[in-house]
Short mmCIF file of C-alpha atoms and ligand atoms in Angstrom, two decimals:
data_model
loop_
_atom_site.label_atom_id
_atom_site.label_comp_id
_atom_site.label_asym_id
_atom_site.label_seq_id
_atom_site.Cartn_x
_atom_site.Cartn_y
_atom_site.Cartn_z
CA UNK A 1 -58.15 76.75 50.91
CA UNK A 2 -55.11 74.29 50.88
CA UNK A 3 -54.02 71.80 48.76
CA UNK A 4 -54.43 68.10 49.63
CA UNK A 5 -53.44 67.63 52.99
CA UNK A 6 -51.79 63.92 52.71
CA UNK A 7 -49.75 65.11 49.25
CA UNK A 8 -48.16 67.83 51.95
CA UNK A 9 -47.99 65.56 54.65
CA UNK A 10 -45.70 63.21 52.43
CA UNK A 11 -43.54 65.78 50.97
CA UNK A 12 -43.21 67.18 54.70
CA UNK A 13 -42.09 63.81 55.41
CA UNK A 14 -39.93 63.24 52.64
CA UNK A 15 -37.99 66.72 52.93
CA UNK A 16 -37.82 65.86 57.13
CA UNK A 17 -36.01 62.66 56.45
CA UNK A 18 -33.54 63.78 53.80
CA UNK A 19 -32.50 67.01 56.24
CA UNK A 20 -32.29 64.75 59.30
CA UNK A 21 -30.03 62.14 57.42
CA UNK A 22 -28.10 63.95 54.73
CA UNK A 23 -27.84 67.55 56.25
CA UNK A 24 -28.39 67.81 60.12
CA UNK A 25 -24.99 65.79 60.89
CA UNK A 26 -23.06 67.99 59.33
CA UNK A 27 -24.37 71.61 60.07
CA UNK A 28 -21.64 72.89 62.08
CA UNK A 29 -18.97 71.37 59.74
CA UNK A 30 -20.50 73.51 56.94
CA UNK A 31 -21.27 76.69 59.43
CA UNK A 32 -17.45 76.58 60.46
CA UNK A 33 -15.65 75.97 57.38
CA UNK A 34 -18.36 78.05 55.65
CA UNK A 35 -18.71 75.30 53.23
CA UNK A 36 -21.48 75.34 50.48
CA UNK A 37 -22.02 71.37 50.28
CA UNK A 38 -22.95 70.91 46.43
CA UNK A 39 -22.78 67.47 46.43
CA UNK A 40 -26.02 67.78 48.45
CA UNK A 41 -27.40 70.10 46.41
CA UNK A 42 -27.16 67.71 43.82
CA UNK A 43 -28.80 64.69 46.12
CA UNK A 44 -31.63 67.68 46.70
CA UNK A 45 -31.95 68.31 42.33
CA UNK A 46 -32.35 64.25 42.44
CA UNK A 47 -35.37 64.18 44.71
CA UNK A 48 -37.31 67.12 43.08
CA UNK A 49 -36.36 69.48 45.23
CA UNK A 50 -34.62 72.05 42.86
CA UNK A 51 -37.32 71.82 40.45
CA UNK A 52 -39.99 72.24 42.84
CA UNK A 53 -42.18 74.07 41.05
CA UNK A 54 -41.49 73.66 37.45
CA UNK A 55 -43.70 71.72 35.13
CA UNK A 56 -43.29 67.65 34.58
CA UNK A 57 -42.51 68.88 31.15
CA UNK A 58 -39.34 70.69 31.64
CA UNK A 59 -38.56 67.96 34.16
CA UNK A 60 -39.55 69.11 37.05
CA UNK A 61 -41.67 68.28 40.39
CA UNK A 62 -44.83 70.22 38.65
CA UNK A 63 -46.01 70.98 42.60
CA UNK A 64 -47.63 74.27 43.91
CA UNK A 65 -46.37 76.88 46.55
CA UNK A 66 -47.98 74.91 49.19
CA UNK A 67 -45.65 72.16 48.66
CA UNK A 68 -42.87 74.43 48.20
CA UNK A 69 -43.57 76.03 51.36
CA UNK A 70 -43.61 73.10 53.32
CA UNK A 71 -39.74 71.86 51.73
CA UNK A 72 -38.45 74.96 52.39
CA UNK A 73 -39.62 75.14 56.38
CA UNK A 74 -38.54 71.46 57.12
CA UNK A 75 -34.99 72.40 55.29
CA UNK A 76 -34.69 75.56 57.47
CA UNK A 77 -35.88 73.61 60.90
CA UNK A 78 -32.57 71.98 60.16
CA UNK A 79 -30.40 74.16 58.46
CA UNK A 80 -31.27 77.86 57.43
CA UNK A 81 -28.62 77.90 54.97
CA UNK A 82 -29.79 74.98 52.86
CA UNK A 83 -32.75 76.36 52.96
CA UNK A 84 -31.71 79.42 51.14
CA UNK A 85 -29.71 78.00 48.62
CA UNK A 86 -32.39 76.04 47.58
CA UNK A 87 -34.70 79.22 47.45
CA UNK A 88 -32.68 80.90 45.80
CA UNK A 89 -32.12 78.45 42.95
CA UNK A 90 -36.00 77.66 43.06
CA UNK A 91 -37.62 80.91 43.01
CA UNK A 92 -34.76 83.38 41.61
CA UNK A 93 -32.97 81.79 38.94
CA UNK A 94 -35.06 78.78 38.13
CA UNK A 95 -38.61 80.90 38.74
CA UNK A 96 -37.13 84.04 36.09
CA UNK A 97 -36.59 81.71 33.52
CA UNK A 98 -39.96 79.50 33.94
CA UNK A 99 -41.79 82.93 33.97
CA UNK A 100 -40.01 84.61 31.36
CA UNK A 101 -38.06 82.58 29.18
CA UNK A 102 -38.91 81.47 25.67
CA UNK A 103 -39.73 78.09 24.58
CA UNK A 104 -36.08 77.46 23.66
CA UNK A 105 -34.87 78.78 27.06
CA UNK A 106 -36.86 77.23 28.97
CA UNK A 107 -36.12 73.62 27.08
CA UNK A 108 -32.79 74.10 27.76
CA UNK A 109 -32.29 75.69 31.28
CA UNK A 110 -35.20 74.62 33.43
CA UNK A 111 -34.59 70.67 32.93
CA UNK A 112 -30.65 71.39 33.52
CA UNK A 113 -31.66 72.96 36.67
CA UNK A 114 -34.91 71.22 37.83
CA UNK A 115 -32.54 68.35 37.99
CA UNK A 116 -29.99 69.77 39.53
CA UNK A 117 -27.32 69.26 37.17
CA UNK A 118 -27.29 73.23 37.02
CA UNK A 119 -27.01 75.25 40.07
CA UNK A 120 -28.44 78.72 39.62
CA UNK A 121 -27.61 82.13 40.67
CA UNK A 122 -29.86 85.57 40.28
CA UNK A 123 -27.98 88.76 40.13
CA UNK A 124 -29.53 91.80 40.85
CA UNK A 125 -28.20 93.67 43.73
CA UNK A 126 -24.70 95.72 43.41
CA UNK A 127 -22.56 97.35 45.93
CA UNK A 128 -24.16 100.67 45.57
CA UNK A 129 -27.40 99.36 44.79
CA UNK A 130 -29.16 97.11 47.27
CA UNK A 131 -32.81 98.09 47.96
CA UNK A 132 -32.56 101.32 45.14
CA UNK A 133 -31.90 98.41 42.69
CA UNK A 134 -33.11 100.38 39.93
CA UNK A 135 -29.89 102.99 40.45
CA UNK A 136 -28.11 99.77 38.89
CA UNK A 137 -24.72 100.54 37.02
CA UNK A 138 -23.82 97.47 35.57
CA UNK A 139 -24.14 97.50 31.59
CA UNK A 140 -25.04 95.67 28.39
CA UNK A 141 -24.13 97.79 24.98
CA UNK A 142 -25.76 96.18 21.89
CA UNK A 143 -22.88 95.20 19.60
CA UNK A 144 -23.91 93.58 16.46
CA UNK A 145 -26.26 90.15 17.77
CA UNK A 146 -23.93 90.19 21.24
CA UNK A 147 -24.72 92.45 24.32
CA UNK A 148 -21.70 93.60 26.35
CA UNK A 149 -21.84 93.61 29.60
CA UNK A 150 -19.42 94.98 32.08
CA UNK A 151 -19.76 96.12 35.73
CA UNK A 152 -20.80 93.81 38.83
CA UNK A 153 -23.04 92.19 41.11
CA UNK A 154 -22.95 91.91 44.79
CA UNK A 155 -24.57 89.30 47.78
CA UNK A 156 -24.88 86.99 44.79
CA UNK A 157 -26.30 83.46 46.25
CA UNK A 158 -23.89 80.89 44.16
CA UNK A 159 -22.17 83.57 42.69
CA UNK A 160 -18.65 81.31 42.58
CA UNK A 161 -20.79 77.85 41.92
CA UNK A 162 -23.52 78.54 39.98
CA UNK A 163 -23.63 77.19 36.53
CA UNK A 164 -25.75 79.52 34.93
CA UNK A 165 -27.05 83.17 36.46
CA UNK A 166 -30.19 85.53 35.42
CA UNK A 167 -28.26 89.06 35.46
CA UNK A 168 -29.93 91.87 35.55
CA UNK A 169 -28.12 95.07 33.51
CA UNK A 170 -28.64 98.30 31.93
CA UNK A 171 -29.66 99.16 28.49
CA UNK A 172 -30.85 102.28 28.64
CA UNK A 173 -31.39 105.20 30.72
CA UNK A 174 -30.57 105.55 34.59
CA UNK A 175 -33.80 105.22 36.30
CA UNK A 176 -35.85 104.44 33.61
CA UNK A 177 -37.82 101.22 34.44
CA UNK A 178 -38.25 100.13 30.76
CA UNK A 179 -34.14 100.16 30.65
CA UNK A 180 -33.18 97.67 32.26
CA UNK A 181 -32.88 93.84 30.71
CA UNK A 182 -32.11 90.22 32.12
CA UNK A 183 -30.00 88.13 30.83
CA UNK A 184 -29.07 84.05 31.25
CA UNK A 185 -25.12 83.79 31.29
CA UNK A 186 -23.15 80.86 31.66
CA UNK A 187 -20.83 80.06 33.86
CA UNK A 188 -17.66 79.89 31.62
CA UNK A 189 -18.55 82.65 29.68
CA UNK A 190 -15.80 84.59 28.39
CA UNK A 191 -15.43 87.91 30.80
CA UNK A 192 -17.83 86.43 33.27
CA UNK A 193 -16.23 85.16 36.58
CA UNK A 194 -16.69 85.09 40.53
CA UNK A 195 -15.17 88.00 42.88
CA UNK A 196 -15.10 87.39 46.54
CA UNK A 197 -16.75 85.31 48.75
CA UNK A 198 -18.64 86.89 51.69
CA UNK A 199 -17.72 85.88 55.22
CA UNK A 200 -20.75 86.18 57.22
CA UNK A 201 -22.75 86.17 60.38
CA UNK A 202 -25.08 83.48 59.55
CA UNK A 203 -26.42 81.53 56.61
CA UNK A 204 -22.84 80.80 56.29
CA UNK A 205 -23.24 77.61 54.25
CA UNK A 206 -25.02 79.08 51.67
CA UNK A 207 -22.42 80.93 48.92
CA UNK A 208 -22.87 84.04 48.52
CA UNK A 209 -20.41 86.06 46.28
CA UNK A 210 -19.51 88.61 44.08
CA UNK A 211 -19.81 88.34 39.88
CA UNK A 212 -17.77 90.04 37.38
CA UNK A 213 -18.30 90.58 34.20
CA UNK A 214 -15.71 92.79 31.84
CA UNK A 215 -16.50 92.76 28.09
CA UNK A 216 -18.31 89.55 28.33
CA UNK A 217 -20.08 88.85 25.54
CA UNK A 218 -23.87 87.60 25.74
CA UNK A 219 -25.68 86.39 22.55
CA UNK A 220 -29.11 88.10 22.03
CA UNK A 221 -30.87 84.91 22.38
CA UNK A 222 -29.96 84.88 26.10
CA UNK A 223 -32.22 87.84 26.55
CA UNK A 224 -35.06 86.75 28.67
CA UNK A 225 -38.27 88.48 27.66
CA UNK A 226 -38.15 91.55 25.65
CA UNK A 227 -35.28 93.96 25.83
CA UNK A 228 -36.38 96.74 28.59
CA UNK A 229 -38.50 94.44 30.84
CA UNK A 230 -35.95 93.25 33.06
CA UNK A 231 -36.81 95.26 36.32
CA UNK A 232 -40.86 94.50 35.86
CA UNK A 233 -40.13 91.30 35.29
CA UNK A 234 -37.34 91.25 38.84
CA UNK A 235 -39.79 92.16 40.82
CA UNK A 236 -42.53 89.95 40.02
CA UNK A 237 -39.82 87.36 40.37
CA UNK A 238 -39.51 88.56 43.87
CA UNK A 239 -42.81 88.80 45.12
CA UNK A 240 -42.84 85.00 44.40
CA UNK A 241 -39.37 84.58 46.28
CA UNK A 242 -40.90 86.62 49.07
CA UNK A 243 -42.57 83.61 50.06
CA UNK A 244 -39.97 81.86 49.56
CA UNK A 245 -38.16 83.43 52.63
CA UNK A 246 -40.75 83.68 54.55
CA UNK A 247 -41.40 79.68 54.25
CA UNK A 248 -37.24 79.52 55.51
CA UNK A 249 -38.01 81.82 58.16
CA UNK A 250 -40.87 80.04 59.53
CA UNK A 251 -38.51 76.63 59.04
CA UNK A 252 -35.98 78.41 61.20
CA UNK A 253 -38.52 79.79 63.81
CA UNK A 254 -39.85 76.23 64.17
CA UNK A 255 -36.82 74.75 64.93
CA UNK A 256 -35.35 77.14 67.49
CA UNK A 257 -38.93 76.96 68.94
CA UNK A 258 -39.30 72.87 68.88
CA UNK A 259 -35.25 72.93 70.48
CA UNK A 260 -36.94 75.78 72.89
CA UNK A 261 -40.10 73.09 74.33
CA UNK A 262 -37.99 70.25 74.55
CA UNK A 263 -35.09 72.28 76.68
CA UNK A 264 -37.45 74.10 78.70
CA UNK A 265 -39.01 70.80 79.97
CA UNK A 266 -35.44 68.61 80.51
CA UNK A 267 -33.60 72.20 82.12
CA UNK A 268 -34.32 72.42 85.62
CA UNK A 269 -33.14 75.27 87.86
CA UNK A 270 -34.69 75.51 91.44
CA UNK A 271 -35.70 72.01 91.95
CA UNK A 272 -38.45 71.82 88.65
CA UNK A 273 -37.75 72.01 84.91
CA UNK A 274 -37.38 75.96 83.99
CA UNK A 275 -41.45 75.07 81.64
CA UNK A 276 -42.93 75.68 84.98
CA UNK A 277 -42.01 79.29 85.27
CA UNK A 278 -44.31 81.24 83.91
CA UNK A 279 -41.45 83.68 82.10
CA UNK A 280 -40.65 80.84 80.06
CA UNK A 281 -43.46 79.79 79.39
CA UNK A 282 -45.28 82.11 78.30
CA UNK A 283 -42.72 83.19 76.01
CA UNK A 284 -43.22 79.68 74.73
CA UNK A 285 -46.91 80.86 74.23
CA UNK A 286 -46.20 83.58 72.20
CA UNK A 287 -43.32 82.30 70.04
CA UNK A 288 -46.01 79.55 69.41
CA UNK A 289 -48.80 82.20 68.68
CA UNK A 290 -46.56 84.11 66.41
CA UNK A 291 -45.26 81.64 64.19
CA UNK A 292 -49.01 79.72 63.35
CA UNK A 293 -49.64 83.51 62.98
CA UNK A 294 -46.99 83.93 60.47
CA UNK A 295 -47.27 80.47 58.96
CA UNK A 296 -51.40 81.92 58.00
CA UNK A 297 -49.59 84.85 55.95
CA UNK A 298 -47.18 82.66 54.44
CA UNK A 299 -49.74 80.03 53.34
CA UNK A 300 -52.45 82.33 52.42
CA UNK A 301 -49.75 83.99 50.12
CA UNK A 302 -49.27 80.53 48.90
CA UNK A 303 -52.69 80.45 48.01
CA UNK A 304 -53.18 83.00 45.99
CA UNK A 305 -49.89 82.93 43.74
CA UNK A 306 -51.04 79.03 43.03
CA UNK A 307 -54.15 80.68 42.20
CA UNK A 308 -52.19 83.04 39.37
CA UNK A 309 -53.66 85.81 41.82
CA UNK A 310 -51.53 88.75 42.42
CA UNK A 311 -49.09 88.71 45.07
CA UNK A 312 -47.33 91.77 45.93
CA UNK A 313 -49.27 92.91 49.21
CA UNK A 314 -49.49 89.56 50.35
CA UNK A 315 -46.19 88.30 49.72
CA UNK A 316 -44.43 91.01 51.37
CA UNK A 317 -46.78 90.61 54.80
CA UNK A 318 -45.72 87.22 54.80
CA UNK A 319 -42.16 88.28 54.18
CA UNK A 320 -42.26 90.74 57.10
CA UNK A 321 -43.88 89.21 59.20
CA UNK A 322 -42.20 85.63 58.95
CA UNK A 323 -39.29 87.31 58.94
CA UNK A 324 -39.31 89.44 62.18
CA UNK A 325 -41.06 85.96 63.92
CA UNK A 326 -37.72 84.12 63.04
CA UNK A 327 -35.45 86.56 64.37
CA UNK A 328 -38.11 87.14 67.63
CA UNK A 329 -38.24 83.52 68.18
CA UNK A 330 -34.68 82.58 67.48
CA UNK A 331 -34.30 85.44 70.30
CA UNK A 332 -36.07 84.08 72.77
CA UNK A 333 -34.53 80.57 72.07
CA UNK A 334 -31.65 81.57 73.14
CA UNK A 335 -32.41 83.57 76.45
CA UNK A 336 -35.10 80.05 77.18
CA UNK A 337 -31.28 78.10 76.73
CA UNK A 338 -29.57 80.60 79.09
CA UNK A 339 -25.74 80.23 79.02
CA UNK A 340 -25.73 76.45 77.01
CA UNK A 341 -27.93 78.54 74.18
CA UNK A 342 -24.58 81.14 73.66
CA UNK A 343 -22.76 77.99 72.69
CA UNK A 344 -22.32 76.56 69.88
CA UNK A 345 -22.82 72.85 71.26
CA UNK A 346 -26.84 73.73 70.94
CA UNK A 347 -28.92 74.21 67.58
CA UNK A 348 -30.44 77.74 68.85
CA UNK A 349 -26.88 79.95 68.52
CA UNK A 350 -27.16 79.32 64.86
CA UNK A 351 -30.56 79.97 64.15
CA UNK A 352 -30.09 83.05 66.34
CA UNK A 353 -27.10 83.94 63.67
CA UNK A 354 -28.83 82.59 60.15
CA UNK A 355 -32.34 84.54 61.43
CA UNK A 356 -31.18 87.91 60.77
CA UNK A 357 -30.75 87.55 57.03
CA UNK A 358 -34.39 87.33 56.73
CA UNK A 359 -35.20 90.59 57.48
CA UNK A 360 -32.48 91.72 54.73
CA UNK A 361 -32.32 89.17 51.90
CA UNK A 362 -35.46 89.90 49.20
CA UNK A 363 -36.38 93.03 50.06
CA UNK A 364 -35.23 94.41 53.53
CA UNK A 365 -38.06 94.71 56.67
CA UNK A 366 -38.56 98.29 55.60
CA UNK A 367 -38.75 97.44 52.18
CA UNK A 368 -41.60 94.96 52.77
CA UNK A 369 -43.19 98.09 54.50
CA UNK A 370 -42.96 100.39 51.48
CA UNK A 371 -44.62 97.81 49.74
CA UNK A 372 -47.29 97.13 51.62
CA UNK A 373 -48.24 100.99 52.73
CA UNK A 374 -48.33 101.46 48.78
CA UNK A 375 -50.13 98.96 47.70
CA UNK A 376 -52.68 99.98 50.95
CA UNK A 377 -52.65 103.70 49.98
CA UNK A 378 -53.16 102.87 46.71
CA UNK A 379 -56.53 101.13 47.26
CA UNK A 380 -58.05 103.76 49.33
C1 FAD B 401 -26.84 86.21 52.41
C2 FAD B 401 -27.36 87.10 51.34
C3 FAD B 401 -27.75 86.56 50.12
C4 FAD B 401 -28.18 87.39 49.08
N1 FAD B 401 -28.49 86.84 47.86
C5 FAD B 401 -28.76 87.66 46.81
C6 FAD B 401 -28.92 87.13 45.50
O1 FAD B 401 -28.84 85.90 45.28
N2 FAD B 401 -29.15 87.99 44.46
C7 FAD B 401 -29.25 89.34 44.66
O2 FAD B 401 -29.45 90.06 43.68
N3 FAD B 401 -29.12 89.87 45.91
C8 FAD B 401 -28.87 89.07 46.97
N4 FAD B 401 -28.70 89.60 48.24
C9 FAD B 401 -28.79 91.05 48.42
C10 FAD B 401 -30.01 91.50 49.24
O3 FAD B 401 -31.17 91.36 48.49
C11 FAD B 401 -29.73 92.95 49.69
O4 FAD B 401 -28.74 92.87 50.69
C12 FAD B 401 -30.96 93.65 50.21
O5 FAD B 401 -31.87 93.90 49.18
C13 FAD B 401 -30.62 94.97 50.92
O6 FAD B 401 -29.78 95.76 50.14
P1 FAD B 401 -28.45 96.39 50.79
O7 FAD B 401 -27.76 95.28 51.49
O8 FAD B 401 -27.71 97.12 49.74
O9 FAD B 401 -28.99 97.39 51.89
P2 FAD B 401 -29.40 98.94 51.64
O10 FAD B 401 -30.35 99.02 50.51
O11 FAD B 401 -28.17 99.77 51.59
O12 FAD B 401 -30.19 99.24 52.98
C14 FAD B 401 -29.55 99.64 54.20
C15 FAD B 401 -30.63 100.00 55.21
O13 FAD B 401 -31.38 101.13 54.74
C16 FAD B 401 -32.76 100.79 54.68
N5 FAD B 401 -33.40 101.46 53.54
C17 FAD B 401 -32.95 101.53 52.26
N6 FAD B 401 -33.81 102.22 51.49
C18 FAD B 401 -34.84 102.58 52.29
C19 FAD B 401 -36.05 103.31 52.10
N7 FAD B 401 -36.40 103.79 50.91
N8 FAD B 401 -36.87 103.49 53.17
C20 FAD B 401 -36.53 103.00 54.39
N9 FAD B 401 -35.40 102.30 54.64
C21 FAD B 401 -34.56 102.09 53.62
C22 FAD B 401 -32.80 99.28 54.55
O14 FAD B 401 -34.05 98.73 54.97
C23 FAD B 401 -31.65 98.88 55.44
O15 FAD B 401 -32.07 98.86 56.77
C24 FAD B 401 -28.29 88.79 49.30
C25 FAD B 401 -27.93 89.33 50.53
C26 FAD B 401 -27.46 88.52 51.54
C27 FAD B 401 -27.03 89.15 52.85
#
């Protein structure tokens, strides 16, 4: 069912020792100062890791999801906010344009950002508009070979540092599904620039921002696809990034439970390390249970978008599921750390903090229930 075993074993390996040396030492510096580090996301664009899964051709890493899967959980064992960022770049932004770009797009964009050199942002969701994306208000008005968009786009990942963003926008009716049309747009685009910066609960070195765009002008030839297919086309994009986050939230779950085993066998309380009662322990068990559990959805998801299957259903059990494990286990972390785990001197406060946005980003829990009950109902 999997891909080679060694080729995941070495990227595993590869993607273990560049988080250990280049991002665990400074995680709280970043989670403080809420600093997005892009001089590591560059370091990450150098070793493949921002081109994961575009072809050698566009100058990429040319892997599958299985690979990707595995770079994304050892980046969130050590930092769920890394993790994200380079999610979002891989599957959003970077994945729209490999799936539905032309030729000349994708010559231009995906080695630009496979590399690195590019960071990328995905806009879909607006203020009023988060899981009802469709309701969307921001506009593009055909004006001679320019569309002009105005209006903006909220929660954006990169939103002040990405180079280039995949905007999604209006061009005809309100809740039509055929009128709505993505769009590449350049950072430095006339009329296009960065609102505010979030300050958030977790995930706080990843950017995530607000884009603006009044009058800005976007040549036709930065349409991706054909006009009208922009909302199809967003959520196939998503049922790949689905994965995506549920890959971080496994990489976050593993971490707070790997800081959980170790803790629970050096703590001791009433003479014997706190592994020998049972209440720990077996909560041990089933953060253990859950999370190979979860990691089966995740990788049988995998599976099936390498093999060009549909991915929907599957994507958004992983999602769900991986997603409620992370917050469960990051839980349980720390209660297992007691008062040292409410501090920010141990690993498990901040995956307690960055778990939550899995539930939310890409679809919200409920959302990823919708989905699935429909797809279920649908094949009765
Ligand atoms: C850190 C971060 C990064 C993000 N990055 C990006 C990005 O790069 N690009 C992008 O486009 N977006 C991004 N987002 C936005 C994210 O996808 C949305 O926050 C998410 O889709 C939920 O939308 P909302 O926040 O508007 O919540 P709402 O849609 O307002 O939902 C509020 C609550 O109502 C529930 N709800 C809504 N509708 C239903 C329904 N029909 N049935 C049952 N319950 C329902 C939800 O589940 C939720 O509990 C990001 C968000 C965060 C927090």
């Amino acid at each position: 069912m999997f891909e080679s075993i060694e080729n995941l074993g070495m990227i595993e390996a590869s993607a273990r020792e560049f988080a250990q040396k280049h991002i665990l030492p400074k995680v709280m510096e970043w989670d403080e100062a809420q600093h997005f580090p892009v001089d590591v996301m560059k370091e990450l664009g150098k070793l493949g890791f921002l081109g994961v899964l575009v072809p050698h051709e566009y100058g990429g890493s040319g892997l599958g999801y299985q690979e990707y899967i595995t770079i994304l959980t050892e980046i969130g064992k050590v930092c769920g906010s890394i993790g994200l960022s380079v999610a979002a770049h891989n599957s959003l932004c970077t994945g729209h344009i490999m799936a539905f770009g032309n030729e000349v797009q994708k010559s231009k964009y995906l080695p630009l950002l496979a590399s690195g050199e590019f960071i990328g942002a995905w806009g879909l969701t607006e203020a009023n508009t988060g899981s009802d994306a469709m309701r969307m208000k921001c506009v593009a008005i055909k004006d001679g070979d320019h569309y002009v968009l105005n209006g903006s786009k909220n929660w954006i990942t990169h939103g002040k540092s990405g180079d280039v963003a995949v905007v999604l926008a209006r061009t005809g009716e309100l809740l039509d599904s055929r009128g709505i049309t993505a769009f590449i747009v350049e950072r430095g685009t006339p009329g296009f620039r960065a609102g505010k910066k979030e300050n958030k609960l977790g995930m706080r070195a990843s950017e995530t921002a607000e884009i603006i765009f009044e009058d800005c002008r976007v040549h036709e030839s930065q349409v991706l696809g054909q006009v009208g297919d922009g909302f199809i086309q967003a959520m196939k994009v998503l049922d790949g990034g689905r994965i995506s986050i549920a890959a971080l939230s496994l990489g976050i779950a593993k971490g707070a439970y790997e800081a959980s085993v170790k803790y629970a066998k050096e703590r001791e309380q009433f003479g014997q390390p706190i592994a020998n009662f049972q209440a720990i322990s077996f909560k041990l068990a089933d953060m253990a249970t859950r999370i190979q559990a979860a990691e089966l959805l995740t990788r049988q998801a995998a599976d099936l978008k390498n093999n060009g299957k549909k991915v929907t259903e599957a994507g958004a059990m992983a999602k769900y599921y991986a997603s409620e494990v992370c917050v469960y286990a990051s839980n349980e972390a720390v209660q297992i750390f007691g008062g040292y785990g409410y501090t920010k001197d141990f690993p498990v406060e901040k995956y307690y903090r960055d778990s939550k946005l899995c539930t939310i980003g890409e679809g919200t829990s409920e959302i990823q229930k919708l989905v699935i009950s429909r797809s279920i109902l649908k094949e009765q």
